[in-house]
Coordinates of C-alpha atoms in Angstrom, one line a residue:
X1 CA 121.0 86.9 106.4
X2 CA 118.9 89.9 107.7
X3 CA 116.5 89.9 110.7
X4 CA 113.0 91.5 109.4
X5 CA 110.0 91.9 111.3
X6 CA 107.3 91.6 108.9
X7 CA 103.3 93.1 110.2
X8 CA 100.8 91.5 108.8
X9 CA 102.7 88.4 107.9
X10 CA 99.3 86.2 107.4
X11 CA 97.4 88.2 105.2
X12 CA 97.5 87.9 101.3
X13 CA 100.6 90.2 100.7
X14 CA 102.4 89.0 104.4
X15 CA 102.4 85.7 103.4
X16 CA 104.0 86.0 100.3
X17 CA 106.9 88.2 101.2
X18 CA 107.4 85.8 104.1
X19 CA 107.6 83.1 101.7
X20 CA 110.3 85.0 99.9
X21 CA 112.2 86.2 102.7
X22 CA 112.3 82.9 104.1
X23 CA 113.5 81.3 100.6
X24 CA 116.3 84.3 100.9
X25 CA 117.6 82.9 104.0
X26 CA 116.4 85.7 106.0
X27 CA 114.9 85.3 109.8
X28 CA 112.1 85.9 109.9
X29 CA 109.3 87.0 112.6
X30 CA 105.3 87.9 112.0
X31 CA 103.6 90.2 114.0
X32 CA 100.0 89.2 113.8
X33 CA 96.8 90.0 115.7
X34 CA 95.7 86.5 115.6
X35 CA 97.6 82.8 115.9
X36 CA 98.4 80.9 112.7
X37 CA 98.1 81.6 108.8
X38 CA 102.5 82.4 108.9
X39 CA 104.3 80.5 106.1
X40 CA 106.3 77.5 107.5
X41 CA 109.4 78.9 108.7
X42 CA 108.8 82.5 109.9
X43 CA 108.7 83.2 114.1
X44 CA 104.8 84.1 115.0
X45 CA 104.7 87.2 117.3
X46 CA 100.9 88.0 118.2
X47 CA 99.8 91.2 119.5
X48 CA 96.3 92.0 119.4
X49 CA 96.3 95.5 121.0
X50 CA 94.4 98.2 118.8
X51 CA 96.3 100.2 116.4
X52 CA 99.6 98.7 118.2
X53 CA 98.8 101.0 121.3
X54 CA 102.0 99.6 123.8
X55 CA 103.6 98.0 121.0
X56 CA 107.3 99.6 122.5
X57 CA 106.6 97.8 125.8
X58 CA 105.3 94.5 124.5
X59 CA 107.9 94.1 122.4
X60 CA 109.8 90.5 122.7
X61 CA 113.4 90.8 124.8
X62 CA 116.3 90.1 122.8
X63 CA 114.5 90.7 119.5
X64 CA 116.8 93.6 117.5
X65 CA 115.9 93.3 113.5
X66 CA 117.4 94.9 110.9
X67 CA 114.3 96.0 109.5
X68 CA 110.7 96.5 110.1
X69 CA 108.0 96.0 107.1
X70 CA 104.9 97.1 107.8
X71 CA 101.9 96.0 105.7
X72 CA 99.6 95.8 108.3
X73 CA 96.7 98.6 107.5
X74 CA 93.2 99.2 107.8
X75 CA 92.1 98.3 103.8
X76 CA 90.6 100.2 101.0
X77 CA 86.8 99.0 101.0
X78 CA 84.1 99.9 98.7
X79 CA 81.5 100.5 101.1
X80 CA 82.9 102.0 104.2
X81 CA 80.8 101.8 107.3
X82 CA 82.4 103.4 109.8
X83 CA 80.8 106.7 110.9
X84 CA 83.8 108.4 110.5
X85 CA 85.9 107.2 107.7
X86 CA 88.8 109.4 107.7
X87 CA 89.5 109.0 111.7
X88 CA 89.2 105.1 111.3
X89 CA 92.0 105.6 108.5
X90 CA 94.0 107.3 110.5
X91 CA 94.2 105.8 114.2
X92 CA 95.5 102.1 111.7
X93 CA 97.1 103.5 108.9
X94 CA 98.9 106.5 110.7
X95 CA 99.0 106.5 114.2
X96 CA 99.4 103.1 114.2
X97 CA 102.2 103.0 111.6
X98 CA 104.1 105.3 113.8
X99 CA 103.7 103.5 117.1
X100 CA 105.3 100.1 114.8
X101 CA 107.9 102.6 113.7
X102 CA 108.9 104.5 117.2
X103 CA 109.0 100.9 118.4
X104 CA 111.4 99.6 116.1
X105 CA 113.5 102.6 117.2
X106 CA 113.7 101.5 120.3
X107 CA 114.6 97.7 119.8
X108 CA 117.6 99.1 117.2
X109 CA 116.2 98.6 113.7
X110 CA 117.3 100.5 111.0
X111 CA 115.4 100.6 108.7
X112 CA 111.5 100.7 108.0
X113 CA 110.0 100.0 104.6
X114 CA 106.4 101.1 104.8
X115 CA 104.1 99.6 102.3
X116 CA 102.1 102.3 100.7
X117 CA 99.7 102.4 98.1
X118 CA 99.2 104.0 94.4
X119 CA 95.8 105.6 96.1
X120 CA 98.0 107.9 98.1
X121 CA 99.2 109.4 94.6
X122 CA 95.9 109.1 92.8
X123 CA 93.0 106.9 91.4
X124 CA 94.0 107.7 87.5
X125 CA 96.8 108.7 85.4
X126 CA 96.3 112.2 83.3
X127 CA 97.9 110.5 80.0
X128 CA 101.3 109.4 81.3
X129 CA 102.1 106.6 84.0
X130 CA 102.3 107.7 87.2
X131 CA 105.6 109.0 88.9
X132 CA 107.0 109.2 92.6
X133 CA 107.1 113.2 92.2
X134 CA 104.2 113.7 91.0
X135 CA 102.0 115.9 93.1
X136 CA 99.5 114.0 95.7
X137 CA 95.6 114.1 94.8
X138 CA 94.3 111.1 96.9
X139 CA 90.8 110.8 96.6
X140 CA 89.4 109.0 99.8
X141 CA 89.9 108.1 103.3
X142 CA 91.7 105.5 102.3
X143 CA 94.5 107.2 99.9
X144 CA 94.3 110.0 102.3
X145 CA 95.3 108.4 105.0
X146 CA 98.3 106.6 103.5
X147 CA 99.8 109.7 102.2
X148 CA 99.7 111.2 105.6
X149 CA 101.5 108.5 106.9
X150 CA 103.9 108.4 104.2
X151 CA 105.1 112.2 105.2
X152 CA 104.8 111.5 108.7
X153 CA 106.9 108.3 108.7
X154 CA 109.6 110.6 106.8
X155 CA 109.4 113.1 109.3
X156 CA 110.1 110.9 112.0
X157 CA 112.9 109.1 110.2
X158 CA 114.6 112.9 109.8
X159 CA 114.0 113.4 113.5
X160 CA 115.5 109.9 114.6
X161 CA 118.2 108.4 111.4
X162 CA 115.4 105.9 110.7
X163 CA 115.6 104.8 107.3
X164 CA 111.9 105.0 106.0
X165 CA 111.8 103.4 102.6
X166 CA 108.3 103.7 101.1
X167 CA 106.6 101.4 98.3
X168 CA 103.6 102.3 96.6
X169 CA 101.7 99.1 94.5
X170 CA 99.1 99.6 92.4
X171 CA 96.2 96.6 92.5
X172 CA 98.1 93.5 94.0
X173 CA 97.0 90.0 92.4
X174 CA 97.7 86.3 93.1
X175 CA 96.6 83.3 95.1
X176 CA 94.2 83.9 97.8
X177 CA 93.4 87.1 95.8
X178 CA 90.5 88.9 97.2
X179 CA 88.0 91.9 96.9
X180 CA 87.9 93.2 93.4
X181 CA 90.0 90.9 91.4
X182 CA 88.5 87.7 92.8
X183 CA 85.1 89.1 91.5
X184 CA 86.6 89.6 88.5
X185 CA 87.7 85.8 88.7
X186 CA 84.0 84.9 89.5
X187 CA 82.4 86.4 86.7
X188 CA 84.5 84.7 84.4
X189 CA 84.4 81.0 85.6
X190 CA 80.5 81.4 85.7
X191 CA 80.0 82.8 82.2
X192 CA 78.4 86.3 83.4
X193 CA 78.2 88.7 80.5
X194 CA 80.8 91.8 81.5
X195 CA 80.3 95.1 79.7
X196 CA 83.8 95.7 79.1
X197 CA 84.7 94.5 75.8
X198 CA 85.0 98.5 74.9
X199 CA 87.3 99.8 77.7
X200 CA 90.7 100.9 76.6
X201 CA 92.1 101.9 79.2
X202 CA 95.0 100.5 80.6
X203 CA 96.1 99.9 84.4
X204 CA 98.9 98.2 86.1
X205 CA 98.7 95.8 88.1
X206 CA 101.5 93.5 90.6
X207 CA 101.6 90.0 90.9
X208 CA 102.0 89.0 94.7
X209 CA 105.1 87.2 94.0
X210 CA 107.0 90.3 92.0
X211 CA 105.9 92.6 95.1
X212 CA 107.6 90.1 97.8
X213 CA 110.6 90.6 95.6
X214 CA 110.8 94.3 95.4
X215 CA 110.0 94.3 99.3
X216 CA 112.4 92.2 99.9
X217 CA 114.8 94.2 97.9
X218 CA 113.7 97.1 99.5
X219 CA 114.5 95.5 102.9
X220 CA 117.6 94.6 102.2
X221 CA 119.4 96.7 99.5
X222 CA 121.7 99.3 101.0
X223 CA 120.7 101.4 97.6
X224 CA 116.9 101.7 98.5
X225 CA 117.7 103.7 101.8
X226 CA 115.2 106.4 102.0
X227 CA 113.2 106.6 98.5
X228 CA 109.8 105.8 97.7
X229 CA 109.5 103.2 94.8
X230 CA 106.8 102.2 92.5
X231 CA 106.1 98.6 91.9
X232 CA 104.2 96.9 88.8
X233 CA 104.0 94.5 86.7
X234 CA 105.5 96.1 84.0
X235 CA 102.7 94.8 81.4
X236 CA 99.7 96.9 81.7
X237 CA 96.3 95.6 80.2
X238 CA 93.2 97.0 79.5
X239 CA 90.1 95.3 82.0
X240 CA 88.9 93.9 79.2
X241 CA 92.4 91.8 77.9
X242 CA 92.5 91.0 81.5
X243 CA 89.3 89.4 81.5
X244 CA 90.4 87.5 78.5
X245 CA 93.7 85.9 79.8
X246 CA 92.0 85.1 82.8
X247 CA 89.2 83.1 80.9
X248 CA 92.0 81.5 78.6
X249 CA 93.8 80.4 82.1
X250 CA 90.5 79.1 83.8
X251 CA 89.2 77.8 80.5
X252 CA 86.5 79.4 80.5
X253 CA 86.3 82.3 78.3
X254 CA 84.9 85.4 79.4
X255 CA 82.3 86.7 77.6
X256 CA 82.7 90.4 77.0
X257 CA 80.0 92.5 76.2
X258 CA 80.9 95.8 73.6
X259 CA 79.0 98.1 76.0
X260 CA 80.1 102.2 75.2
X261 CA 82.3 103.6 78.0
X262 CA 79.9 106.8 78.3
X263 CA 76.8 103.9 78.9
X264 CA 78.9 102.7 82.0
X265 CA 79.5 106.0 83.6
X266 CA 76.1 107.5 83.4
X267 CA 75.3 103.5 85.0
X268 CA 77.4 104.3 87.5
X269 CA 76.0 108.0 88.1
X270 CA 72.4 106.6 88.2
X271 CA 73.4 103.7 90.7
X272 CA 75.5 105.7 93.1
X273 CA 78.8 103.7 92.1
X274 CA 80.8 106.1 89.6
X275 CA 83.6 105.5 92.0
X276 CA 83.2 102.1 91.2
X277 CA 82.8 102.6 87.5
X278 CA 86.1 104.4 87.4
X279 CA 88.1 102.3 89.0
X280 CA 87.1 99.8 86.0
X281 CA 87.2 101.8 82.7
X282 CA 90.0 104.8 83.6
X283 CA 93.5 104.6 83.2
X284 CA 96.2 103.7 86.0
X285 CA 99.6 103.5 84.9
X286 CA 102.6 103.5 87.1
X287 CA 106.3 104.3 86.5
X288 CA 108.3 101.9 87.9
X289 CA 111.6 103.3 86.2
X290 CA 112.8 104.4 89.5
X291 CA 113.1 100.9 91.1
X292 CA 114.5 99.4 88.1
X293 CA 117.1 101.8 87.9
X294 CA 118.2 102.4 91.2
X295 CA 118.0 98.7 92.7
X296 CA 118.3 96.9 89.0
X297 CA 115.0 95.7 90.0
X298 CA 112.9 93.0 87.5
X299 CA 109.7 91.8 88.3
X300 CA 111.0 87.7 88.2
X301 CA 107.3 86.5 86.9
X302 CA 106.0 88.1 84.2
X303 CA 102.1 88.7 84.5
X304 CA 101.2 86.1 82.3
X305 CA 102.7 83.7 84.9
X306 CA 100.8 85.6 87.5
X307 CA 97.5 85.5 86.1
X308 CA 98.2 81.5 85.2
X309 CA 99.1 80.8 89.2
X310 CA 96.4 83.0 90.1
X311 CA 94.0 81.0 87.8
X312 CA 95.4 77.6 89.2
X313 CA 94.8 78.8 92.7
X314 CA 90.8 79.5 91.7
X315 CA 90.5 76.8 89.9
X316 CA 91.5 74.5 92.9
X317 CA 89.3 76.0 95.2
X318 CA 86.1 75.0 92.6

């Protein structure tokens, strides 16, 4: 049994590796900004201070994990209104991922699994999945800012014996699902016509569940000490087969539309949204041969059964 701090334990990703860690045996403690929404089982720890400013001093006596995993981050959204994007990025998903990190220094953890995200990489392939080497091209505030604190979270675990493990997910999916993917989900249980019966492109995806796993992994596996790992699914499917196993879980079929890829860019050029566009017809493939071979990592559900329990979850909510 390990002791792992887990930020962010209530949100859509927290909640599920808690879940998992708990099932594990682990102990368990959430630091959240705000009481309740922790599985059943795991130690609720709020701090509500911005960024974690005076997270080292307002950390609870007598608790010394094992490891830290940090998920808490200011999120990727489409339509950023912030005046300054990039410096809102950074005071969460830097600074603040350093003040959790010099923190658990000081109460003896050892190691720190940061979770990252394929943005910090890039926002599309160029013909072959996506590896851990490859050379860095994030292309907004968002990706920018992880990156930055990927390669200062490193540097500080050189300057200190931290063990920073990083883990990079492409789109997560599952229960409680939101953004993105949930409209996805919306379109098809109300029959709207999608123009995507023509995209080809593939991108990977992770279900919620197979992510807790490879965190937990990750957490807890002397192997994984100090690499960055790539998680997916292992399946990739074009948007459009996407939108059709979705429809065959919710029974309601989508209804695709055979609309040229070229017709949806210049839509997206003449509405502003190309970024948008992109994220829906290009190609996102990761390479998750790393984790697999260094950890012996599989994904335990495969995404068929991720799309089904992400279906069931919609579907009881309607």
């Amino acid at each position: 049994m390990s002791r792992i701090v887990v930020t962010g334990a209530n949100g859509f990703v927290g909640r599920a590796l808690c879940r998992a860690l708990v099932e594990g045996g682990h102990n368990v403690t959430g630091l959240v900004r705000h009481a309740g929404g922790c599985v059943s089982g795991v130690h609720e720890w709020i701090d509500a201070s911005k960024d974690f400013t005076g997270l080292a001093s307002a950390w609870p006596q007598g608790l010394n994990p094992e490891c830290v995993v940090h998920l808490a981050a200011r999120v990727h959204v489409l339509r950023d209104d912030a005046t300054d994007p990039d410096a809102a990025f950074r005071a969460t998903n830097i600074e603040g991922a350093l003040r959790v990190a010099e923190a658990a220094v000081r109460n003896r953890a050892r190691r720190f699994v940061f979770v990252s995200s394929i943005k910090a990489v890039a926002e599309a392939d160029s013909g072959r999945a996506l590896r851990e080497d490859d050379p860095p091209a994030p292309q907004d505030a968002y990706g920018r800012s992880k990156f930055a604190a990927e390669e200062a979270l490193v540097r500080y675990g050189d300057e200190t014996g931290l063990d920073v493990v990083i883990v990079r997910p492409p789109l997560v999916y599952g229960p409680e699902v939101r953004a993105n993917f949930l409209r996805l989900l919306d379109g098809v249980w109300k029959g709207v016509p999608l123009p995507l019966g023509l995209v080809g492109a593939r991108r990977s995806l992770v279900y919620a569940g197979n992510l807790a796993d490879a965190l937990m992994r990750c957490a807890t596996d002397p192997r994984a000490a100090r690499t960055c790992f790539h998680v997916a699914d292992g399946d990739d499917l074009t948007v459009a087969d996407l939108a059709r196993a979705l429809g065959e879980h919710l029974q309601k079929p989508a209804r695709l539309l055979p609309v040229p890829v070229s017709w949806l860019r210049a839509a997206g050029r003449l509405t502003g949204r190309s970024s948008h566009v992109d994220r829906l017809i290009g190609s996102l493939q990761v390479d998750t041969s790393r984790i697999r071979t260094v950890l012996g990592w599989q994904p335990p559900f495969s995404i068929d059964e991720g799309l089904a329990a992400t279906a069931r979850w919609y579907r009881s909510t309607h």
